[in-house]
Amino acid sequence: MVALRIPPRRPSTARPPPGLLPGGRGIVRGTSVADRRRITRRTLLAGVLAAPIAGCANPALRSPASPPNPAPPPKTAIPPSTAPLEALERKYQARLGIHALDTKTGATLDYRADERFAFCSTFKTFAAAAVLQNHSLSYLDTKIPYTPAEVNSFSPITQHHAGAGMTVRQLCDAAIRYSDGTAGNLLMREAGGPAGLTAYLRGLGDATSRMDQYEPELNRDPLDDPRDTTTPRALAADHRAVVLGTTLQPDQRALLEDWLARSTTGAQTIRAGVPAAWRVIGKTGHGDYGRVNDVAVLRPPGAPPLVFAIMSDRAAYDDEPRYALIAEAAKYVARTLG
């Protein structure tokens, strides 16, 4: 469902009137009869004035537990209606999942945010991040050998270097900017395989996502198969952690952001749905069952970043991906949250 989460306002620190206990819970012992009458009238009037306000509260606008320093409410309220996103699903005959976050206000937009979708190539960001985190930058110059038999997925870059091998830096560039499957597999192997990458995600605080296979198999799982899946909420949180958080050192994070920002695969998805002036730091993925995903940190000029995770799939194994669905969903999210 679509829901706007707004961090609650800081509790009032105003002192109660003389003779009245905090929160209106009673009257201080020893208060005069005249003061008691004034307090009773004042308390009753306050309760009458407050009642209509409480009765008009919108149940679709939910607030999380109060953080230590709650952010102000968002400037734009998100309509508590699923209709626009349901219409997109009907238009493209697809299932859509969204989690989007305004990092300034804490407001979120959620639609099927906790349903499972296949990772597809979005895992490559985390494979590269795991390798960066586990090694010094000098390790990026290490050459990783591989054979022609290991080039068994969409591999526009690595197919030209089988036998000779490529450096870790080149593999990161190929996996993230060109979504090279063999490069992603080699990085995942460097991170300890699917189990090692799952452990890395657990270290980010993600108890939901899991990796079980390499490409191309991870793109082919049936729709009800939990292997190699995540949720829009978990994917957005992981992407935010490695791009905006302190998981990586600043020089490592700068490298990762540069690769993501110069991706060659996202022109039809989130990038197509947001203003051209926004910097998009993202990773796409697609696979069988018409799967198309995109996850990104977005930097509008002069504003704090936003985080979008938009995922989709379709009913049949041979269904074509609907890239325009992701673009239209991104446009909707940017208009209502951005």
XYZ file of C-alpha atoms in Angstrom:
338
model
C 0.000 0.000 0.000
C 1.041 3.620 -0.465
C 1.780 5.206 2.888
C 3.469 8.376 4.020
C 5.566 8.052 7.144
C 6.120 11.392 8.902
C 8.414 11.651 11.930
C 6.290 13.079 14.780
C 6.712 16.566 16.144
C 8.825 17.056 19.268
C 6.621 16.929 22.407
C 5.638 20.280 23.883
C 7.785 21.558 26.754
C 5.260 24.187 27.903
C 4.676 24.235 31.675
C 1.091 23.560 32.937
C -0.928 26.420 34.467
C -0.466 26.988 38.198
C -2.282 24.387 40.245
C -2.626 21.889 37.358
C -0.506 18.746 37.160
C 1.442 18.077 33.911
C -0.705 16.667 31.108
C -3.918 17.781 32.902
C -3.867 14.642 35.040
C -5.215 16.406 38.141
C -5.030 19.464 40.426
C -2.285 20.111 42.931
C -3.392 19.546 46.527
C -3.957 22.796 48.387
C -5.195 24.819 45.413
C -7.899 27.313 46.374
C -11.569 26.791 45.445
C -11.520 29.778 43.070
C -8.372 28.514 41.347
C -9.892 25.038 41.110
C -12.939 26.497 39.272
C -10.696 28.437 36.846
C -8.596 25.329 36.182
C -11.683 23.166 35.570
C -13.146 25.649 33.049
C -9.756 26.042 31.320
C -9.225 22.244 31.104
C -12.732 21.635 29.753
C -12.355 24.328 27.064
C -8.993 22.917 25.955
C -10.500 19.445 25.628
C -13.423 20.727 23.534
C -11.111 22.580 21.162
C -8.781 19.613 20.761
C -11.472 17.026 20.019
C -12.276 18.025 16.403
C -8.582 18.054 15.529
C -8.096 14.520 16.812
C -11.193 13.363 14.972
C -9.871 14.613 11.637
C -6.600 12.691 11.789
C -5.900 10.761 8.556
C -5.227 7.095 9.397
C -3.215 6.682 6.166
C -0.563 9.113 7.389
C 1.359 6.972 9.851
C 4.194 8.087 12.116
C 7.130 5.923 13.201
C 8.540 5.922 16.695
C 10.007 9.306 17.613
C 13.736 9.567 16.775
C 16.127 11.461 19.060
C 16.019 14.509 16.758
C 12.815 14.233 14.706
C 12.861 15.905 11.297
C 10.191 18.394 10.254
C 7.252 17.034 8.258
C 7.642 16.862 4.477
C 6.644 19.790 2.300
C 4.488 17.635 0.019
C 1.939 15.191 1.401
C 1.606 11.964 -0.539
C -1.997 11.086 -1.399
C -2.931 8.028 0.677
C -4.234 6.285 -2.454
C -2.874 3.306 -4.325
C -4.861 4.183 -7.435
C -2.064 5.738 -9.545
C 0.274 2.794 -8.949
C -2.455 0.208 -9.428
C -3.202 1.915 -12.748
C 0.454 1.523 -13.772
C 0.339 -2.172 -12.916
C -2.740 -2.621 -15.105
C -1.256 -0.572 -17.933
C 1.944 -2.626 -18.070
C 0.465 -5.927 -16.823
C 3.138 -6.150 -14.154
C 3.668 -6.223 -10.412
C 5.313 -3.100 -9.030
C 7.177 -2.532 -5.764
C 8.446 0.805 -4.418
C 10.239 2.166 -1.408
C 11.323 5.807 -1.586
C 12.855 7.999 1.107
C 13.383 11.722 1.552
C 16.560 11.809 3.648
C 15.825 15.356 4.850
C 12.367 14.805 6.287
C 12.301 11.056 6.777
C 9.103 10.812 4.708
C 8.682 7.566 2.753
C 6.464 6.325 -0.039
C 5.753 2.580 0.053
C 3.937 0.293 -2.374
C 4.436 -3.454 -1.983
C 7.608 -2.388 -0.184
C 7.919 -5.642 1.764
C 7.111 -8.084 -1.039
C 9.969 -10.140 -2.474
C 11.418 -9.441 -5.917
C 14.468 -10.939 -7.617
C 17.720 -8.983 -7.187
C 18.807 -9.403 -10.797
C 21.865 -7.238 -11.502
C 21.314 -4.855 -8.596
C 23.441 -7.275 -6.522
C 26.552 -6.076 -8.382
C 26.706 -2.846 -6.376
C 26.998 -4.833 -3.150
C 29.506 -7.301 -4.585
C 31.740 -4.356 -5.485
C 31.127 -2.680 -2.116
C 32.048 -5.883 -0.262
C 35.328 -6.159 -2.162
C 36.095 -2.484 -1.517
C 35.327 -2.808 2.182
C 37.417 -5.946 2.641
C 40.570 -4.646 0.939
C 42.729 -1.573 0.590
C 42.476 0.449 -2.618
C 45.745 -1.049 -3.811
C 43.916 -4.375 -4.167
C 41.975 -2.857 -7.053
C 45.076 -3.324 -9.216
C 45.119 -7.094 -8.601
C 44.439 -9.062 -11.773
C 41.750 -11.735 -11.572
C 42.145 -14.555 -14.102
C 39.184 -16.331 -15.702
C 38.626 -18.704 -18.574
C 36.348 -18.481 -21.631
C 34.125 -21.124 -20.005
C 33.368 -18.695 -17.160
C 31.908 -16.133 -19.554
C 28.372 -17.498 -19.421
C 26.153 -14.461 -18.958
C 25.613 -11.059 -20.586
C 29.254 -9.937 -20.650
C 29.955 -7.037 -23.037
C 33.319 -6.237 -21.416
C 34.717 -9.441 -19.931
C 34.128 -11.457 -23.096
C 37.054 -9.608 -24.667
C 39.532 -10.456 -21.881
C 38.973 -14.162 -21.223
C 42.278 -15.889 -20.589
C 44.128 -12.647 -19.912
C 41.963 -11.609 -16.975
C 41.060 -8.156 -15.672
C 41.939 -6.117 -12.607
C 39.494 -5.782 -9.739
C 39.066 -2.109 -10.660
C 38.165 -3.052 -14.230
C 35.742 -5.706 -13.013
C 33.993 -3.193 -10.739
C 33.681 -0.741 -13.618
C 32.351 -3.437 -15.967
C 29.887 -4.883 -13.440
C 28.388 -1.575 -12.322
C 28.594 0.644 -15.403
C 27.864 -2.016 -18.028
C 26.084 -4.644 -15.866
C 28.573 -7.245 -17.084
C 27.430 -10.598 -15.682
C 30.805 -12.338 -15.638
C 32.339 -9.344 -13.866
C 29.552 -9.499 -11.276
C 30.128 -13.211 -10.773
C 33.870 -12.743 -10.300
C 33.300 -9.964 -7.764
C 30.779 -12.110 -5.882
C 33.351 -14.895 -5.839
C 35.875 -12.439 -4.383
C 33.296 -11.536 -1.716
C 32.935 -15.186 -0.658
C 30.296 -16.365 -3.108
C 26.523 -16.064 -2.607
C 26.835 -16.990 1.085
C 29.583 -14.415 1.590
C 27.540 -11.702 -0.108
C 24.496 -12.594 1.982
C 26.693 -12.266 5.093
C 27.846 -8.852 3.861
C 24.219 -7.730 3.548
C 23.555 -8.959 7.079
C 26.424 -6.746 8.189
C 24.576 -3.783 6.674
C 21.627 -4.602 8.923
C 19.639 -6.355 6.197
C 17.931 -9.446 7.638
C 15.722 -9.905 4.568
C 17.788 -10.217 1.387
C 19.567 -13.378 0.265
C 21.895 -14.475 -2.497
C 21.949 -18.132 -3.518
C 23.323 -18.393 -7.068
C 25.451 -16.710 -9.710
C 24.340 -15.213 -13.007
C 22.564 -16.179 -15.185
C 20.696 -18.572 -12.848
C 19.806 -15.878 -10.315
C 17.793 -14.068 -13.006
C 15.700 -17.152 -13.841
C 14.146 -18.129 -10.505
C 10.353 -18.658 -10.577
C 8.250 -15.841 -9.192
C 7.468 -17.677 -5.949
C 11.085 -18.747 -5.346
C 12.674 -16.896 -2.398
C 16.216 -17.489 -3.681
C 18.199 -14.454 -4.822
C 15.521 -12.041 -3.645
C 15.172 -8.831 -1.708
C 12.394 -6.292 -1.080
C 12.167 -2.661 -2.210
C 12.587 -1.546 1.401
C 15.670 -3.684 2.024
C 17.234 -2.839 -1.338
C 16.827 0.900 -0.744
C 18.328 0.643 2.750
C 21.342 -1.332 1.483
C 21.953 1.089 -1.387
C 21.690 4.044 0.973
C 24.160 2.390 3.363
C 26.913 1.945 0.792
C 26.395 5.267 -1.017
C 25.506 7.657 1.821
C 26.540 5.820 4.978
C 29.824 5.142 6.710
C 30.093 1.485 5.685
C 32.853 2.391 3.225
C 35.736 4.786 3.712
C 35.297 8.133 1.917
C 37.739 7.250 -0.894
C 36.046 3.864 -1.409
C 32.610 5.458 -1.366
C 33.713 8.070 -3.912
C 34.835 5.338 -6.308
C 31.579 3.432 -5.943
C 29.492 6.572 -6.448
C 31.455 7.469 -9.577
C 30.830 4.041 -11.132
C 27.127 4.201 -10.271
C 26.696 7.759 -11.549
C 28.285 6.854 -14.892
C 26.168 3.752 -15.451
C 25.307 3.117 -19.099
C 22.232 0.982 -18.404
C 19.720 3.299 -16.710
C 18.600 5.697 -19.411
C 15.145 4.074 -19.697
C 14.308 3.654 -16.022
C 14.682 6.044 -13.056
C 16.775 8.492 -15.064
C 13.979 8.753 -17.608
C 11.439 9.682 -14.952
C 13.214 12.387 -12.934
C 14.363 15.891 -13.890
C 17.485 15.941 -16.059
C 19.323 18.130 -13.534
C 19.137 15.453 -10.840
C 22.274 13.372 -10.339
C 21.315 9.687 -10.355
C 23.618 7.267 -8.547
C 22.010 3.962 -9.332
C 22.095 0.379 -10.543
C 19.611 -1.391 -12.773
C 18.773 -5.047 -13.165
C 16.571 -7.138 -15.410
C 15.833 -10.798 -15.961
C 13.282 -13.390 -16.986
C 9.603 -13.015 -16.073
C 9.811 -9.454 -17.398
C 11.862 -8.327 -14.407
C 13.113 -4.740 -14.324
C 14.620 -3.070 -11.241
C 16.367 0.195 -10.524
C 17.706 1.502 -7.225
C 19.331 4.901 -6.838
C 20.365 7.741 -4.624
C 19.167 10.932 -6.306
C 20.666 14.347 -5.701
C 18.386 17.216 -6.750
C 20.347 20.471 -7.119
C 20.640 22.265 -3.781
C 18.611 19.661 -1.887
C 19.354 16.639 0.322
C 19.331 13.273 -1.451
C 16.391 10.995 -2.071
C 16.539 7.192 -2.291
C 14.355 5.242 -4.734
C 14.064 1.459 -5.081
C 11.608 0.472 -7.826
C 11.171 -3.196 -8.731
C 8.880 -5.111 -11.078
C 8.086 -8.459 -12.631
C 5.474 -10.048 -14.896
C 3.550 -13.298 -14.975
C 5.229 -15.399 -17.681
C 8.852 -16.508 -18.101
C 9.113 -15.017 -21.616
C 7.336 -11.728 -20.840
C 9.274 -8.695 -22.020
C 10.570 -6.191 -19.426
C 8.582 -2.954 -19.173
C 11.246 -0.303 -18.681
C 8.721 2.498 -19.106
C 6.909 1.226 -16.009
C 9.941 2.055 -13.876
C 10.266 5.472 -15.514
C 6.612 6.340 -14.921
C 6.765 5.114 -11.340
C 9.906 7.213 -10.758
C 8.136 10.252 -12.187
C 5.222 9.716 -9.813
C 7.513 9.302 -6.812
C 9.611 12.352 -7.735
C 6.496 14.483 -8.150
C 4.967 13.464 -4.838
C 8.031 13.010 -2.648
C 10.752 15.142 -4.275
